[in-house]
Each structure stands twice: as C-alpha cells, then as structure tokens.
GROMACS .gro file of C-alpha atoms in nm:
model
  364
    1MET     CA    1  -0.002  -0.035   0.020
    2SER     CA    2   0.276   0.235   0.082
    3THR     CA    3   0.449   0.108  -0.227
    4SER     CA    4   0.172   0.180  -0.421
    5THR     CA    5   0.094   0.529  -0.258
    6ARG     CA    6   0.465   0.620  -0.344
    7GLY     CA    7   0.437   0.505  -0.698
    8SER     CA    8   0.100   0.701  -0.776
    9THR     CA    9   0.235   1.016  -0.600
   10SER     CA   10   0.592   0.993  -0.813
   11THR     CA   11   0.356   0.918  -1.124
   12SER     CA   12   0.153   1.258  -1.078
   13THR     CA   13   0.437   1.450  -0.951
   14SER     CA   14   0.620   1.350  -1.297
   15THR     CA   15   0.319   1.417  -1.502
   16SER     CA   16   0.298   1.731  -1.329
   17THR     CA   17   0.634   1.792  -1.394
   18GLY     CA   18   0.633   1.732  -1.739
   19SER     CA   19   0.356   1.985  -1.792
   20THR     CA   20   0.598   2.270  -1.693
   21SER     CA   21   0.912   2.127  -1.824
   22ASP     CA   22   1.091   2.106  -2.140
   23GLY     CA   23   1.315   1.754  -2.001
   24LYS     CA   24   1.569   2.019  -1.982
   25ASN     CA   25   1.553   2.093  -1.601
   26GLY     CA   26   1.444   2.435  -1.753
   27THR     CA   27   1.072   2.581  -1.660
   28MET     CA   28   0.825   2.634  -1.949
   29ASN     CA   29   0.682   2.958  -2.010
   30GLY     CA   30   0.313   2.924  -2.093
   31THR     CA   31   0.263   3.200  -2.317
   32THR     CA   32   0.613   3.194  -2.570
   33GLY     CA   33   0.645   2.828  -2.520
   34GLY     CA   34   1.029   2.867  -2.456
   35THR     CA   35   1.210   2.802  -2.095
   36LEU     CA   36   1.265   3.096  -1.850
   37ASP     CA   37   1.628   3.026  -1.799
   38THR     CA   38   1.676   3.022  -2.189
   39ILE     CA   39   1.464   3.370  -2.199
   40THR     CA   40   1.620   3.514  -1.860
   41THR     CA   41   1.969   3.443  -2.014
   42LYS     CA   42   1.921   3.610  -2.362
   43VAL     CA   43   1.747   3.933  -2.188
   44GLY     CA   44   2.024   3.961  -1.949
   45ARG     CA   45   2.347   3.886  -2.168
   46ARG     CA   46   2.549   4.186  -2.235
   47PRO     CA   47   2.867   4.181  -2.459
   48ARG     CA   48   3.135   4.147  -2.184
   49LEU     CA   49   3.520   4.098  -2.229
   50SER     CA   50   3.630   3.737  -2.155
   51GLY     CA   51   3.916   3.515  -2.155
   52MET     CA   52   4.242   3.646  -2.239
   53THR     CA   53   4.093   4.003  -2.338
   54TRP     CA   54   3.975   4.048  -2.013
   55LEU     CA   55   4.265   3.923  -1.812
   56ILE     CA   56   4.504   4.180  -1.998
   57TRP     CA   57   4.229   4.478  -1.970
   58ARG     CA   58   4.159   4.381  -1.586
   59GLN     CA   59   4.529   4.392  -1.568
   60HIS     CA   60   4.571   4.725  -1.708
   61ARG     CA   61   4.264   4.860  -1.638
   62ALA     CA   62   4.423   5.154  -1.442
   63ALA     CA   63   4.646   5.285  -1.689
   64PHE     CA   64   4.359   5.255  -1.980
   65TRP     CA   65   4.064   5.395  -1.788
   66THR     CA   66   4.306   5.693  -1.685
   67ILE     CA   67   4.391   5.760  -2.045
   68LEU     CA   68   4.015   5.740  -2.152
   69ALA     CA   69   3.891   5.953  -1.871
   70GLY     CA   70   4.172   6.211  -1.955
   71THR     CA   71   4.076   6.206  -2.320
   72ALA     CA   72   3.750   6.310  -2.227
   73LEU     CA   73   3.784   6.566  -1.981
   74ALA     CA   74   4.027   6.749  -2.238
   75ALA     CA   75   3.818   6.688  -2.524
   76ALA     CA   76   3.522   6.864  -2.323
   77TRP     CA   77   3.746   7.194  -2.271
   78ILE     CA   78   3.891   7.208  -2.595
   79VAL     CA   79   3.508   7.170  -2.734
   80TYR     CA   80   3.446   7.464  -2.471
   81GLN     CA   81   3.722   7.663  -2.606
   82ARG     CA   82   3.617   7.642  -2.992
   83GLY     CA   83   3.293   7.783  -2.876
   84GLN     CA   84   3.418   8.061  -2.751
   85LEU     CA   85   3.626   8.129  -3.014
   86VAL     CA   86   3.377   8.090  -3.253
   87ASP     CA   87   3.164   8.381  -3.061
   88PHE     CA   88   3.478   8.621  -3.056
   89LEU     CA   89   3.524   8.561  -3.436
   90ASP     CA   90   3.217   8.648  -3.467
   91GLY     CA   91   3.175   8.955  -3.284
   92TYR     CA   92   3.466   9.073  -3.441
   93GLY     CA   93   3.405   9.040  -3.793
   94TYR     CA   94   3.676   8.805  -3.909
   95PRO     CA   95   3.787   8.721  -4.156
   96GLY     CA   96   3.668   9.084  -4.255
   97LYS     CA   97   3.898   9.207  -4.017
   98SER     CA   98   4.259   9.100  -3.982
   99LEU     CA   99   4.279   8.927  -3.658
  100ALA     CA  100   4.656   9.106  -3.667
  101GLU     CA  101   4.453   9.371  -3.551
  102ALA     CA  102   4.294   9.227  -3.272
  103GLY     CA  103   4.589   9.289  -2.997
  104GLY     CA  104   4.550   9.183  -2.686
  105THR     CA  105   4.211   9.039  -2.696
  106PHE     CA  106   4.277   8.805  -2.902
  107GLN     CA  107   4.566   8.708  -2.735
  108GLN     CA  108   4.408   8.464  -2.482
  109TYR     CA  109   4.310   8.231  -2.748
  110VAL     CA  110   4.657   8.249  -2.898
  111ASP     CA  111   4.800   8.140  -2.546
  112ALA     CA  112   4.501   7.872  -2.542
  113PHE     CA  113   4.663   7.698  -2.853
  114SER     CA  114   5.010   7.696  -2.718
  115VAL     CA  115   4.924   7.529  -2.387
  116VAL     CA  116   4.719   7.269  -2.503
  117SER     CA  117   4.968   7.205  -2.780
  118MET     CA  118   5.249   7.130  -2.591
  119GLY     CA  119   5.048   6.894  -2.357
  120LEU     CA  120   4.930   6.713  -2.716
  121GLN     CA  121   5.288   6.717  -2.813
  122ALA     CA  122   5.400   6.529  -2.453
  123ILE     CA  123   5.108   6.264  -2.525
  124PRO     CA  124   5.360   6.039  -2.708
  125ILE     CA  125   5.622   6.046  -2.461
  126LEU     CA  126   5.394   6.005  -2.161
  127LEU     CA  127   5.241   5.697  -2.349
  128GLY     CA  128   5.571   5.546  -2.450
  129VAL     CA  129   5.709   5.572  -2.092
  130PHE     CA  130   5.425   5.499  -1.876
  131LEU     CA  131   5.209   5.271  -2.069
  132GLY     CA  132   5.440   5.109  -2.383
  133ALA     CA  133   5.756   5.048  -2.134
  134PRO     CA  134   5.602   4.860  -1.832
  135LEU     CA  135   5.332   4.673  -2.061
  136VAL     CA  136   5.587   4.374  -2.117
  137ALA     CA  137   5.839   4.457  -1.915
  138GLY     CA  138   5.614   4.439  -1.575
  139ASP     CA  139   5.562   4.087  -1.656
  140LEU     CA  140   5.898   3.966  -1.694
  141GLU     CA  141   6.019   4.140  -1.422
  142ASN     CA  142   5.791   3.979  -1.145
  143GLY     CA  143   5.725   3.638  -1.279
  144THR     CA  144   5.370   3.662  -1.432
  145ALA     CA  145   5.472   3.620  -1.797
  146LYS     CA  146   5.608   3.266  -1.672
  147LEU     CA  147   5.278   3.178  -1.521
  148VAL     CA  148   5.097   3.281  -1.838
  149ALA     CA  149   5.321   3.084  -2.036
  150ALA     CA  150   5.243   2.763  -1.803
  151GLN     CA  151   4.874   2.808  -1.890
  152SER     CA  152   4.721   2.638  -2.232
  153THR     CA  153   4.758   3.020  -2.397
  154SER     CA  154   4.999   3.059  -2.630
  155ARG     CA  155   5.288   3.345  -2.605
  156THR     CA  156   5.180   3.471  -2.895
  157ARG     CA  157   4.832   3.519  -2.789
  158TRP     CA  158   4.913   3.678  -2.493
  159LEU     CA  159   5.136   3.921  -2.654
  160GLY     CA  160   4.868   3.955  -2.935
  161THR     CA  161   4.649   4.066  -2.699
  162LYS     CA  162   4.841   4.332  -2.486
  163LEU     CA  163   4.959   4.494  -2.799
  164ALA     CA  164   4.578   4.487  -2.934
  165LEU     CA  165   4.427   4.645  -2.677
  166ALA     CA  166   4.703   4.908  -2.585
  167GLY     CA  167   4.711   5.016  -2.934
  168LEU     CA  168   4.333   5.031  -2.923
  169VAL     CA  169   4.354   5.283  -2.631
  170VAL     CA  170   4.567   5.480  -2.773
  171VAL     CA  171   4.452   5.509  -3.130
  172VAL     CA  172   4.104   5.624  -2.981
  173SER     CA  173   4.252   5.872  -2.736
  174THR     CA  174   4.494   6.047  -2.971
  175GLY     CA  175   4.254   6.022  -3.249
  176ALA     CA  176   3.986   6.198  -3.092
  177LEU     CA  177   4.220   6.474  -2.941
  178SER     CA  178   4.353   6.523  -3.290
  179ALA     CA  179   3.997   6.542  -3.429
  180VAL     CA  180   3.878   6.799  -3.145
  181PHE     CA  181   4.179   6.975  -3.152
  182GLY     CA  182   4.208   7.047  -3.542
  183TRP     CA  183   3.828   7.133  -3.549
  184TRP     CA  184   3.945   7.424  -3.283
  185TRP     CA  185   4.212   7.542  -3.499
  186ASN     CA  186   4.042   7.517  -3.804
  187PRO     CA  187   3.832   7.851  -3.816
  188VAL     CA  188   4.206   8.050  -3.819
  189LYS     CA  189   4.394   7.766  -3.965
  190SER     CA  190   4.549   8.021  -4.252
  191GLU     CA  191   4.651   8.281  -3.967
  192ALA     CA  192   5.030   8.166  -3.946
  193MET     CA  193   5.173   8.496  -3.835
  194VAL     CA  194   4.881   8.538  -3.565
  195VAL     CA  195   4.789   8.179  -3.433
  196MET     CA  196   5.018   7.883  -3.544
  197ASP     CA  197   5.270   7.841  -3.811
  198TRP     CA  198   5.101   7.480  -3.992
  199THR     CA  199   5.484   7.375  -4.011
  200SER     CA  200   5.571   7.418  -3.676
  201ALA     CA  201   5.542   7.096  -3.412
  202GLN     CA  202   5.278   7.301  -3.232
  203ALA     CA  203   4.993   7.244  -3.528
  204PHE     CA  204   5.138   6.953  -3.739
  205ASN     CA  205   5.216   6.725  -3.477
  206THR     CA  206   4.856   6.762  -3.265
  207THR     CA  207   4.637   6.745  -3.597
  208GLY     CA  208   4.536   6.475  -3.852
  209PRO     CA  209   4.695   6.139  -3.808
  210VAL     CA  210   5.055   6.261  -3.695
  211PRO     CA  211   4.938   6.199  -3.338
  212VAL     CA  212   4.792   5.879  -3.371
  213ALA     CA  213   5.137   5.750  -3.560
  214LEU     CA  214   5.353   5.927  -3.374
  215SER     CA  215   5.190   5.756  -3.038
  216LEU     CA  216   5.179   5.464  -3.169
  217PHE     CA  217   5.544   5.405  -3.260
  218SER     CA  218   5.601   5.564  -2.911
  219VAL     CA  219   5.454   5.306  -2.737
  220PHE     CA  220   5.512   5.018  -2.944
  221GLY     CA  221   5.867   5.120  -2.940
  222GLY     CA  222   5.868   5.127  -2.547
  223VAL     CA  223   5.756   4.771  -2.541
  224ALA     CA  224   6.003   4.649  -2.731
  225ILE     CA  225   6.259   4.818  -2.524
  226GLY     CA  226   6.090   4.677  -2.234
  227VAL     CA  227   6.086   4.344  -2.378
  228VAL     CA  228   6.442   4.324  -2.434
  229LEU     CA  229   6.592   4.512  -2.120
  230ARG     CA  230   6.316   4.321  -1.894
  231ARG     CA  231   6.334   4.557  -1.605
  232THR     CA  232   6.036   4.834  -1.582
  233LEU     CA  233   6.264   5.130  -1.451
  234PRO     CA  234   6.537   5.100  -1.724
  235ALA     CA  235   6.298   5.047  -1.986
  236MET     CA  236   6.120   5.358  -1.863
  237VAL     CA  237   6.421   5.570  -1.858
  238VAL     CA  238   6.535   5.431  -2.245
  239THR     CA  239   6.194   5.482  -2.370
  240PHE     CA  240   6.213   5.861  -2.227
  241GLY     CA  241   6.521   5.898  -2.445
  242PHE     CA  242   6.411   5.693  -2.747
  243THR     CA  243   6.037   5.924  -2.775
  244VAL     CA  244   6.244   6.239  -2.732
  245VAL     CA  245   6.484   6.169  -3.002
  246LEU     CA  246   6.232   6.029  -3.232
  247GLN     CA  247   6.047   6.379  -3.135
  248LEU     CA  248   6.383   6.593  -3.246
  249VAL     CA  249   6.451   6.369  -3.574
  250TRP     CA  250   6.085   6.366  -3.666
  251GLY     CA  251   6.072   6.753  -3.674
  252TYR     CA  252   6.422   6.770  -3.868
  253PHE     CA  253   6.264   6.614  -4.158
  254LEU     CA  254   5.898   6.752  -4.136
  255LEU     CA  255   5.948   6.989  -4.397
  256SER     CA  256   6.129   6.732  -4.663
  257LEU     CA  257   5.765   6.554  -4.672
  258GLY     CA  258   5.633   6.825  -4.885
  259ASN     CA  259   5.699   6.918  -5.269
  260VAL     CA  260   5.860   7.266  -5.259
  261VAL     CA  261   5.742   7.535  -5.499
  262THR     CA  262   5.953   7.772  -5.620
  263VAL     CA  263   5.848   8.108  -5.769
  264THR     CA  264   6.085   8.389  -5.975
  265THR     CA  265   6.100   8.718  -6.106
  266ASP     CA  266   6.337   8.889  -6.386
  267LYS     CA  267   6.236   9.258  -6.322
  268GLY     CA  268   6.499   9.339  -6.059
  269VAL     CA  269   6.535   9.325  -5.694
  270THR     CA  270   6.492   9.736  -5.609
  271GLY     CA  271   6.273   9.999  -5.628
  272GLY     CA  272   5.918   9.851  -5.668
  273ASN     CA  273   6.052   9.519  -5.777
  274GLU     CA  274   5.975   9.354  -5.454
  275SER     CA  275   5.955   8.993  -5.375
  276PRO     CA  276   5.687   8.786  -5.491
  277SER     CA  277   5.395   8.742  -5.318
  278LEU     CA  278   5.319   8.410  -5.168
  279PRO     CA  279   4.972   8.251  -5.127
  280HIS     CA  280   4.778   8.300  -4.799
  281GLY     CA  281   4.955   8.108  -4.513
  282ALA     CA  282   5.226   7.939  -4.708
  283TYR     CA  283   5.569   7.889  -4.515
  284GLU     CA  284   5.852   8.040  -4.695
  285ILE     CA  285   6.157   7.821  -4.693
  286ASP     CA  286   6.406   8.062  -4.831
  287GLN     CA  287   6.462   8.364  -5.030
  288SER     CA  288   6.731   8.454  -5.297
  289PHE     CA  289   6.833   8.676  -5.579
  290VAL     CA  290   6.873   8.471  -5.928
  291THR     CA  291   7.104   8.607  -6.175
  292GLY     CA  292   7.056   8.619  -6.560
  293SER     CA  293   7.238   8.301  -6.615
  294GLY     CA  294   7.005   8.108  -6.337
  295ASP     CA  295   7.250   8.103  -6.023
  296LEU     CA  296   7.158   8.162  -5.685
  297LEU     CA  297   7.269   8.412  -5.463
  298GLY     CA  298   7.203   8.488  -5.090
  299TRP     CA  299   6.945   8.758  -5.051
  300GLY     CA  300   7.212   8.972  -4.835
  301THR     CA  301   7.418   8.994  -5.155
  302CYS     CA  302   7.569   9.371  -5.164
  303SER     CA  303   7.419   9.501  -4.827
  304ASN     CA  304   7.741   9.602  -4.736
  305SER     CA  305   7.671   9.878  -4.971
  306GLN     CA  306   7.685  10.224  -4.803
  307THR     CA  307   7.415  10.414  -5.056
  308GLU     CA  308   7.115  10.285  -5.301
  309ALA     CA  309   7.328  10.376  -5.546
  310ALA     CA  310   7.640  10.151  -5.430
  311ARG     CA  311   7.394   9.893  -5.400
  312GLN     CA  312   7.266   9.896  -5.735
  313VAL     CA  313   7.568   9.891  -5.927
  314CYS     CA  314   7.685   9.559  -5.677
  315LEU     CA  315   7.378   9.411  -5.799
  316ASP     CA  316   7.433   9.500  -6.168
  317LYS     CA  317   7.804   9.332  -6.127
  318ALA     CA  318   7.643   9.032  -6.010
  319ASP     CA  319   7.386   9.033  -6.283
  320VAL     CA  320   7.083   8.982  -6.035
  321VAL     CA  321   6.804   9.021  -6.242
  322GLY     CA  322   6.509   8.886  -5.960
  323TRP     CA  323   6.392   8.705  -5.672
  324SER     CA  324   6.352   8.297  -5.633
  325VAL     CA  325   6.139   8.206  -5.331
  326ARG     CA  326   6.071   7.858  -5.234
  327TYR     CA  327   5.798   7.793  -4.997
  328LEU     CA  328   5.533   7.525  -4.889
  329PRO     CA  329   5.143   7.603  -4.969
  330LEU     CA  330   4.930   7.513  -4.708
  331SER     CA  331   4.689   7.317  -4.908
  332GLN     CA  332   5.029   7.037  -4.910
  333MET     CA  333   4.965   7.005  -4.502
  334ASN     CA  334   4.730   6.704  -4.528
  335ALA     CA  335   4.900   6.510  -4.779
  336MET     CA  336   5.258   6.584  -4.622
  337GLN     CA  337   5.078   6.450  -4.295
  338TRP     CA  338   4.956   6.131  -4.425
  339PHE     CA  339   5.254   6.063  -4.599
  340GLY     CA  340   5.464   6.101  -4.249
  341ALA     CA  341   5.192   5.902  -4.063
  342ALA     CA  342   5.239   5.652  -4.323
  343ILE     CA  343   5.649   5.653  -4.274
  344LEU     CA  344   5.561   5.607  -3.888
  345PHE     CA  345   5.282   5.308  -3.908
  346ALA     CA  346   5.537   5.136  -4.126
  347LEU     CA  347   5.811   5.164  -3.895
  348THR     CA  348   5.583   5.035  -3.619
  349ALA     CA  349   5.467   4.742  -3.815
  350GLY     CA  350   5.831   4.675  -3.806
  351VAL     CA  351   5.873   4.688  -3.420
  352VAL     CA  352   5.591   4.483  -3.382
  353ALA     CA  353   5.682   4.215  -3.594
  354PHE     CA  354   6.032   4.217  -3.407
  355LEU     CA  355   5.810   4.163  -3.080
  356PHE     CA  356   5.650   3.849  -3.222
  357PHE     CA  357   5.982   3.758  -3.346
  358TRP     CA  358   6.141   3.821  -3.010
  359GLY     CA  359   5.823   3.685  -2.859
  360ARG     CA  360   5.880   3.317  -3.018
  361LYS     CA  361   6.229   3.271  -2.906
  362ARG     CA  362   6.350   3.470  -2.647
  363LEU     CA  363   6.054   3.645  -2.446
  364LEU     CA  364   6.073   3.426  -2.146
   0.00000   0.00000   0.00000
C-alpha cells in the first residue's frame, strides 16, 4: 500500500512536472513556449570581455581608464574653447577684419592654443614611458609572464592581446584629441603669423593622423625596449630618451615631406620690384637673388653697400635680375601629414614584427 501510494504520487508529480518542464531542468513559459532560464539568459546577456582579453584589460585597467578619462576631459574643454573662439570671431567680424589688429583681446586664445598644443605634443612621450615600457617589462620582471606561459594560452596570443588592447586605447584617445584640436584650430588655420604656423610642431604634430602615428610608434617602441631590457624602471628611462629623440628627428625631417614650390621674378630687386607675394598661409622656406644665368645668390648680397646707388651697381655687377622664393603651400598640409604618418605606421609595423619574432624565441 505504501509502495503503491508512493508510485502513484511519483507518477502524478512526474506528470505535473512534465506539463511545466521541457525535460532540460527548465521551466516552461506558457505564453512563448520557451524556457524561463533561456529567456532570462538572453535578456541578461551583455557584450563583455572574456578570456585573455578580459585578463589583459583587468591587469592594465587603471592605465587604460586613466587615459580614456583624461581624453574625455581634455576633449570637453577643447570643445568649450572652440565655442568661445567662434563667438569671438563672429563678434569681431573675422574674416572681414584682420586678426593682426585684434591686439591683446585675441591673445588669450593664442595662449590657449599654445598651452594645449604643448600638452598634446607631450602625449606620445608620456604614453611611451608610462604605458609602453611597463606593458610587458613588468610581467617579465615580476614573473607574471612565466605564469601565463604555464597555462594553455600561447605566448603569441598573450603578447598579441596586450599589443591590440594598448594600441586600441592609444588610437581612440589620440585620434579623438587630434580631431577636436583640429576642429578648434580650423577657423584660424590660415593665420600662421598670428596663431600657429602650420609647419611647426605645435600644429603639424597635433592634428590629423600624426598624433596617432607618433603615439603608436612611441608606445610599441617602449614595449620593444621593455622586452629587451626586462626591467620596468630602466625600460622607462630608455623609452623616455627614445621618444624625445624621435620627436627631434621627426621635426628635423618634417619639411622634407612636402613638395617645395619655387617662384621667380626677372624684373630686378630694387625699387618697386619686391619679392613675389605668396599664397595666404604659405610657409616660406628661403629667399634668394637669381642671376641672368639662373644661379642663386643669398638675399644679403650687396647688403654692405653704403648707398642705394652703390648697392644697385653691386647688384648689376653680380647680374642679379630678380628673386627666387621657395615655399610650401598650406594646401599640402594634409598630404604631408598622411605621408609622414604612413612612414611612422610602417616603422611601427616593423617594431611589432620584431616583438613577435622575439616573443617566440626569447620572451621568457
């Protein structure tokens, strides 16, 4: 009797459960016919990092979040400054009126450009020293790299994930700052004599693709230095020197990225025959005298003459017939930036290739 009752009870329970279960320990939803467990999983599912990506992000989350937060704050301040600048220009009557006549009223905006530009120029150095150098050197120094290698994950995947996440953060942050700074500067971009010369590091290295390229090369160069030295502090010191030298070398070759335009005259160089006028915003590289035979003489030729008549005699004797001016037009700026960035991207790719080659052989 007891057994029979237990059996009937069991059968009843099984039947009841069968009406509310899909046979996979889930509970049926009478309306949709799906299981509540499945529906809850679908509703609660969010895109999130996992595996090696999550591990690397968590390990360096303080640095990554600091960079992204600093970028957001700086971008917001630049956007505000841009609004102030546009309001001033509209009230002043630009471009109908020259900014050279604005005096001290406009100087505060010029000072703001200079301060922000200096900060942006320092970003590749800071990222290289504080993000690139410790990225792998820290793991090599404290033994974390050996722990990772003891797991099922390959060293190549571990290194690749580190480089990918760091590169992504660098591209997002520097790309955003480059975009908003260029947007801020654009209304007065052609005012080289008043605001910023577009060929200077202040403008050229802080707009377009150049900040991204410089920062990536600095960061991955710092990673390579850290991998070779295997100690965090020495790697940071050497990376600082590397990034500073990089900035100096880059500045030295900057003007060679463009195609120099030459304009000449043949009506003499005295009286009303002044040197030829250049397009607005053009950067003058040099100015020379040109002789009848096409030779170039320094513009200081005959400057020691005591009188204008004596100078004219000297110029006639040297067969000076006009001016020769070499310059870079403002219209070449974008092409020069992309050409230079392409060189830096290629160098960065070489550093990455070295890192993977070294990683397979001697990373640990």
